[in-house]
């Protein structure tokens, strides 16, 4: 398990949820991992778990809405390890209140875009000079959302922000590909984590499971494995891609779940 051996990887929002799964798998594959987020105690627990398995990691405070904080994260990482090879833009505030267009205030809209779009943009902007210094460039992996695939009854601002992440991915890939900097986006489906399991209503889980093409919900490691591939040299010819890791949720027409209940294949 040395697919990321020698690489230095920054995983934002890696003090909980999907970010933890990504950070641990990166470390298991040989990367030096920077665990970052606002909760130092949780972040240090992730670092300790990585070190207990023989990996290398350290915690750095980061607030995705604070540009000075983002700049310091990369400067300190480069000073500590001498380079940066991989950035995973995972940090986002999905807990912010969202709703229909008529329900959203401009303040709510701005807060969600500041966290989920502006933060991803600025982290990408700040890491580019470090990746450009590398002979083999580097890899930027944005964590998007299936919310950007189609309209929804709520989560309007969140979906719009994540759709922006999709286009930022393609623009970054196009503009910096000739410098050996790749950029891809991973869209998770329903990912049940130790942090959110108790807060996801069973009725919601049932709705998703009826539409997922496999027999389980997703877990952080499902996203982590895809990120390992996109961070590794195995994906050297992959850039500008939006990859759904959703158990097949977006692979079918929206009436499939209802037809399955009727034991019918068509109308």
Short mmCIF file of C-alpha atoms in Angstrom, two decimals:
data_model
loop_
_atom_site.label_atom_id
_atom_site.label_comp_id
_atom_site.label_asym_id
_atom_site.label_seq_id
_atom_site.Cartn_x
_atom_site.Cartn_y
_atom_site.Cartn_z
CA UNK A 1 0.00 0.00 0.00
CA UNK A 2 2.38 2.68 -1.27
CA UNK A 3 0.37 4.32 -4.02
CA UNK A 4 0.93 7.77 -2.47
CA UNK A 5 4.40 7.12 -1.11
CA UNK A 6 6.39 10.36 -0.81
CA UNK A 7 3.44 12.67 -1.50
CA UNK A 8 2.33 15.48 0.80
CA UNK A 9 -1.44 15.83 0.93
CA UNK A 10 -3.64 18.51 2.50
CA UNK A 11 -7.18 17.32 3.24
CA UNK A 12 -9.43 20.18 4.32
CA UNK A 13 -12.32 19.45 6.65
CA UNK A 14 -10.68 16.21 7.78
CA UNK A 15 -11.60 16.37 11.46
CA UNK A 16 -14.85 14.47 10.85
CA UNK A 17 -16.95 12.57 8.32
CA UNK A 18 -15.74 11.96 4.78
CA UNK A 19 -12.54 13.90 5.38
CA UNK A 20 -11.44 11.46 8.08
CA UNK A 21 -11.89 8.53 5.71
CA UNK A 22 -9.84 10.28 3.03
CA UNK A 23 -7.05 11.28 5.42
CA UNK A 24 -6.68 7.80 6.89
CA UNK A 25 -6.58 6.08 3.50
CA UNK A 26 -4.05 8.61 2.19
CA UNK A 27 -1.81 7.92 5.16
CA UNK A 28 -2.20 4.16 4.74
CA UNK A 29 -1.00 4.58 1.15
CA UNK A 30 2.15 6.38 2.28
CA UNK A 31 1.24 10.07 2.06
CA UNK A 32 2.21 12.64 4.65
CA UNK A 33 -1.20 14.02 5.55
CA UNK A 34 -2.17 17.44 6.87
CA UNK A 35 -5.40 17.07 8.84
CA UNK A 36 -7.15 20.40 9.10
CA UNK A 37 -10.33 21.95 10.36
CA UNK A 38 -11.65 24.09 13.19
CA UNK A 39 -11.91 21.42 15.88
CA UNK A 40 -8.42 20.79 17.23
CA UNK A 41 -9.39 17.97 19.60
CA UNK A 42 -11.07 15.97 16.84
CA UNK A 43 -8.28 16.74 14.41
CA UNK A 44 -5.62 15.56 16.81
CA UNK A 45 -7.60 12.36 17.38
CA UNK A 46 -7.43 11.67 13.63
CA UNK A 47 -3.69 12.35 13.63
CA UNK A 48 -3.21 10.02 16.60
CA UNK A 49 -5.17 7.26 14.86
CA UNK A 50 -3.04 7.63 11.74
CA UNK A 51 0.19 7.53 13.71
CA UNK A 52 -1.00 4.46 15.63
CA UNK A 53 -1.22 2.66 12.26
CA UNK A 54 2.31 3.72 11.33
CA UNK A 55 1.35 6.69 9.14
CA UNK A 56 2.53 10.29 9.21
CA UNK A 57 0.23 13.25 9.82
CA UNK A 58 -0.13 16.47 11.71
CA UNK A 59 -2.99 18.79 12.56
CA UNK A 60 -3.29 22.38 11.36
CA UNK A 61 -6.14 24.71 12.27
CA UNK A 62 -8.15 25.94 9.30
CA UNK A 63 -11.34 27.95 8.88
CA UNK A 64 -12.46 27.64 5.26
CA UNK A 65 -14.11 31.08 5.43
CA UNK A 66 -10.88 32.84 6.54
CA UNK A 67 -8.54 33.67 3.64
CA UNK A 68 -5.57 34.44 5.91
CA UNK A 69 -6.03 31.07 7.57
CA UNK A 70 -6.04 29.28 4.20
CA UNK A 71 -2.84 31.04 3.12
CA UNK A 72 -1.12 30.10 6.38
CA UNK A 73 -2.17 26.46 6.02
CA UNK A 74 -0.25 26.05 2.76
CA UNK A 75 2.72 28.17 3.81
CA UNK A 76 3.16 26.16 7.02
CA UNK A 77 2.74 22.85 5.20
CA UNK A 78 5.38 23.76 2.61
CA UNK A 79 7.73 24.87 5.36
CA UNK A 80 7.23 21.63 7.31
CA UNK A 81 7.41 19.14 4.44
CA UNK A 82 9.16 21.12 1.71
CA UNK A 83 6.36 20.73 -0.85
CA UNK A 84 2.67 20.04 -1.46
CA UNK A 85 1.53 17.42 -3.97
CA UNK A 86 -2.20 16.97 -3.33
CA UNK A 87 -5.08 19.13 -2.15
CA UNK A 88 -8.47 17.68 -1.31
CA UNK A 89 -11.05 20.45 -1.05
CA UNK A 90 -13.46 18.70 1.29
CA UNK A 91 -14.35 21.42 3.81
CA UNK A 92 -17.89 22.75 3.50
CA UNK A 93 -20.61 23.75 5.92
CA UNK A 94 -23.53 21.52 4.99
CA UNK A 95 -25.18 22.32 8.33
CA UNK A 96 -26.02 25.86 7.28
CA UNK A 97 -29.77 26.46 6.94
CA UNK A 98 -31.01 26.27 3.37
CA UNK A 99 -34.37 26.12 1.64
CA UNK A 100 -36.45 27.19 -1.35
CA UNK A 101 -35.65 30.28 -3.39
CA UNK A 102 -38.40 32.30 -1.70
CA UNK A 103 -37.23 31.24 1.77
CA UNK A 104 -33.56 32.13 1.38
CA UNK A 105 -32.27 35.48 2.57
CA UNK A 106 -29.29 37.06 0.85
CA UNK A 107 -27.35 36.59 4.10
CA UNK A 108 -28.02 32.83 4.10
CA UNK A 109 -27.07 32.59 0.42
CA UNK A 110 -23.79 34.44 1.02
CA UNK A 111 -22.84 32.30 4.03
CA UNK A 112 -23.29 29.07 2.12
CA UNK A 113 -21.38 30.34 -0.91
CA UNK A 114 -18.61 31.67 1.34
CA UNK A 115 -18.11 28.23 2.85
CA UNK A 116 -18.83 25.91 -0.05
CA UNK A 117 -17.75 27.84 -3.14
CA UNK A 118 -15.53 30.75 -2.14
CA UNK A 119 -13.47 28.61 0.24
CA UNK A 120 -12.87 25.94 -2.39
CA UNK A 121 -11.89 28.59 -4.94
CA UNK A 122 -9.45 30.33 -2.60
CA UNK A 123 -7.81 27.12 -1.41
CA UNK A 124 -7.32 26.14 -5.06
CA UNK A 125 -5.89 29.56 -5.90
CA UNK A 126 -3.47 29.41 -2.97
CA UNK A 127 -2.16 25.90 -3.58
CA UNK A 128 -1.42 26.41 -7.30
CA UNK A 129 1.98 28.13 -6.82
CA UNK A 130 3.16 25.24 -4.65
CA UNK A 131 2.03 22.61 -7.16
CA UNK A 132 3.69 24.53 -9.99
CA UNK A 133 7.05 24.14 -8.24
CA UNK A 134 6.84 20.35 -8.48
CA UNK A 135 8.43 18.63 -11.46
CA UNK A 136 5.39 16.36 -11.72
CA UNK A 137 2.83 19.02 -10.84
CA UNK A 138 0.11 17.80 -8.52
CA UNK A 139 -3.51 16.84 -8.05
CA UNK A 140 -6.46 18.88 -6.80
CA UNK A 141 -9.55 16.90 -5.81
CA UNK A 142 -12.75 18.78 -5.13
CA UNK A 143 -15.51 17.11 -3.14
CA UNK A 144 -18.73 18.06 -4.85
CA UNK A 145 -22.25 16.82 -4.27
CA UNK A 146 -25.03 14.95 -6.02
CA UNK A 147 -27.08 18.07 -5.15
CA UNK A 148 -25.51 19.71 -8.20
CA UNK A 149 -26.93 17.05 -10.58
CA UNK A 150 -30.57 18.18 -10.65
CA UNK A 151 -33.13 20.45 -9.06
CA UNK A 152 -34.35 19.73 -5.55
CA UNK A 153 -37.21 20.79 -3.29
CA UNK A 154 -34.78 22.59 -0.97
CA UNK A 155 -31.00 23.03 -0.48
CA UNK A 156 -31.06 25.66 -3.21
CA UNK A 157 -27.96 27.62 -2.27
CA UNK A 158 -25.98 24.49 -1.39
CA UNK A 159 -26.81 22.90 -4.74
CA UNK A 160 -25.87 26.06 -6.63
CA UNK A 161 -22.58 26.34 -4.75
CA UNK A 162 -21.70 22.72 -5.49
CA UNK A 163 -22.59 23.22 -9.16
CA UNK A 164 -20.06 26.03 -9.08
CA UNK A 165 -17.48 23.58 -7.73
CA UNK A 166 -18.14 21.36 -10.77
CA UNK A 167 -17.29 24.23 -13.14
CA UNK A 168 -14.32 25.37 -11.04
CA UNK A 169 -12.98 21.83 -11.45
CA UNK A 170 -13.18 21.97 -15.24
CA UNK A 171 -11.74 25.47 -15.44
CA UNK A 172 -8.80 24.60 -13.20
CA UNK A 173 -8.09 21.43 -15.17
CA UNK A 174 -8.11 23.35 -18.44
CA UNK A 175 -6.01 26.29 -17.29
CA UNK A 176 -3.26 24.35 -15.49
CA UNK A 177 -3.15 20.99 -17.23
CA UNK A 178 -0.09 21.91 -19.29
CA UNK A 179 1.73 22.49 -16.00
CA UNK A 180 0.97 18.90 -14.97
CA UNK A 181 -1.64 20.02 -12.47
CA UNK A 182 -4.75 17.88 -12.59
CA UNK A 183 -8.12 18.72 -11.10
CA UNK A 184 -11.08 16.38 -10.66
CA UNK A 185 -14.29 16.39 -8.66
CA UNK A 186 -15.85 13.55 -6.66
CA UNK A 187 -19.60 13.73 -6.04
CA UNK A 188 -20.61 11.57 -3.05
CA UNK A 189 -24.03 10.00 -2.76
CA UNK A 190 -25.60 9.40 0.63
CA UNK A 191 -22.61 8.80 2.90
CA UNK A 192 -23.43 7.61 6.41
CA UNK A 193 -20.67 8.46 8.87
CA UNK A 194 -20.24 8.05 12.63
CA UNK A 195 -20.96 11.78 12.93
CA UNK A 196 -24.19 11.92 10.94
CA UNK A 197 -25.70 8.44 11.37
CA UNK A 198 -27.92 9.37 14.29
CA UNK A 199 -29.09 12.55 12.52
CA UNK A 200 -30.16 10.97 9.22
CA UNK A 201 -33.85 9.97 9.56
CA UNK A 202 -34.63 6.35 8.71
CA UNK A 203 -37.27 7.46 6.21
CA UNK A 204 -34.56 9.36 4.30
CA UNK A 205 -32.26 6.35 4.38
CA UNK A 206 -35.09 4.20 3.01
CA UNK A 207 -35.77 6.63 0.16
CA UNK A 208 -32.12 6.62 -0.83
CA UNK A 209 -31.73 2.87 -0.52
CA UNK A 210 -34.67 2.31 -2.86
CA UNK A 211 -32.88 4.40 -5.49
CA UNK A 212 -29.31 3.17 -4.92
CA UNK A 213 -28.30 0.35 -7.28
CA UNK A 214 -26.23 -1.49 -4.63
CA UNK A 215 -27.43 -2.91 -1.32
CA UNK A 216 -26.00 -0.39 1.12
CA UNK A 217 -25.39 3.26 1.83
CA UNK A 218 -22.02 4.81 1.17
CA UNK A 219 -19.26 5.20 3.76
CA UNK A 220 -16.31 7.62 3.98
CA UNK A 221 -13.93 4.96 2.68
CA UNK A 222 -15.89 4.76 -0.59
CA UNK A 223 -14.99 8.38 -1.27
CA UNK A 224 -11.49 7.88 0.13
CA UNK A 225 -10.66 5.09 -2.31
CA UNK A 226 -11.63 7.23 -5.29
CA UNK A 227 -9.56 10.12 -3.91
CA UNK A 228 -6.54 7.82 -3.49
CA UNK A 229 -6.78 6.93 -7.17
CA UNK A 230 -7.13 10.57 -8.25
CA UNK A 231 -4.21 11.60 -6.03
CA UNK A 232 -1.95 8.82 -7.29
CA UNK A 233 0.12 8.59 -10.46
CA UNK A 234 -2.31 5.91 -11.68
CA UNK A 235 -4.68 8.70 -12.73
CA UNK A 236 -2.03 10.75 -14.57
CA UNK A 237 -4.28 10.86 -17.67
CA UNK A 238 -7.44 11.79 -15.76
CA UNK A 239 -8.34 15.44 -15.33
CA UNK A 240 -11.38 17.71 -15.59
CA UNK A 241 -13.68 14.85 -14.62
CA UNK A 242 -16.77 14.87 -12.41
CA UNK A 243 -16.97 11.40 -10.86
CA UNK A 244 -20.14 10.19 -9.12
CA UNK A 245 -19.50 7.83 -6.22
CA UNK A 246 -23.13 7.30 -5.32
CA UNK A 247 -23.96 3.62 -5.62
CA UNK A 248 -25.61 4.28 -8.98
CA UNK A 249 -28.08 6.83 -7.62
CA UNK A 250 -27.74 9.09 -10.66
CA UNK A 251 -27.45 6.32 -13.23
CA UNK A 252 -31.16 5.81 -13.90
CA UNK A 253 -34.41 7.58 -14.67
CA UNK A 254 -36.22 8.95 -11.60
CA UNK A 255 -39.14 6.50 -11.83
CA UNK A 256 -37.08 3.35 -11.21
CA UNK A 257 -37.79 3.11 -7.47
CA UNK A 258 -41.55 3.28 -8.03
CA UNK A 259 -41.50 0.67 -10.81
CA UNK A 260 -39.47 -1.65 -8.58
CA UNK A 261 -42.20 -1.42 -5.95
CA UNK A 262 -44.75 -2.44 -8.61
CA UNK A 263 -42.51 -5.33 -9.68
CA UNK A 264 -42.59 -3.83 -13.15
CA UNK A 265 -39.85 -2.92 -15.59
CA UNK A 266 -41.80 -0.42 -17.64
CA UNK A 267 -45.16 1.29 -17.96
#
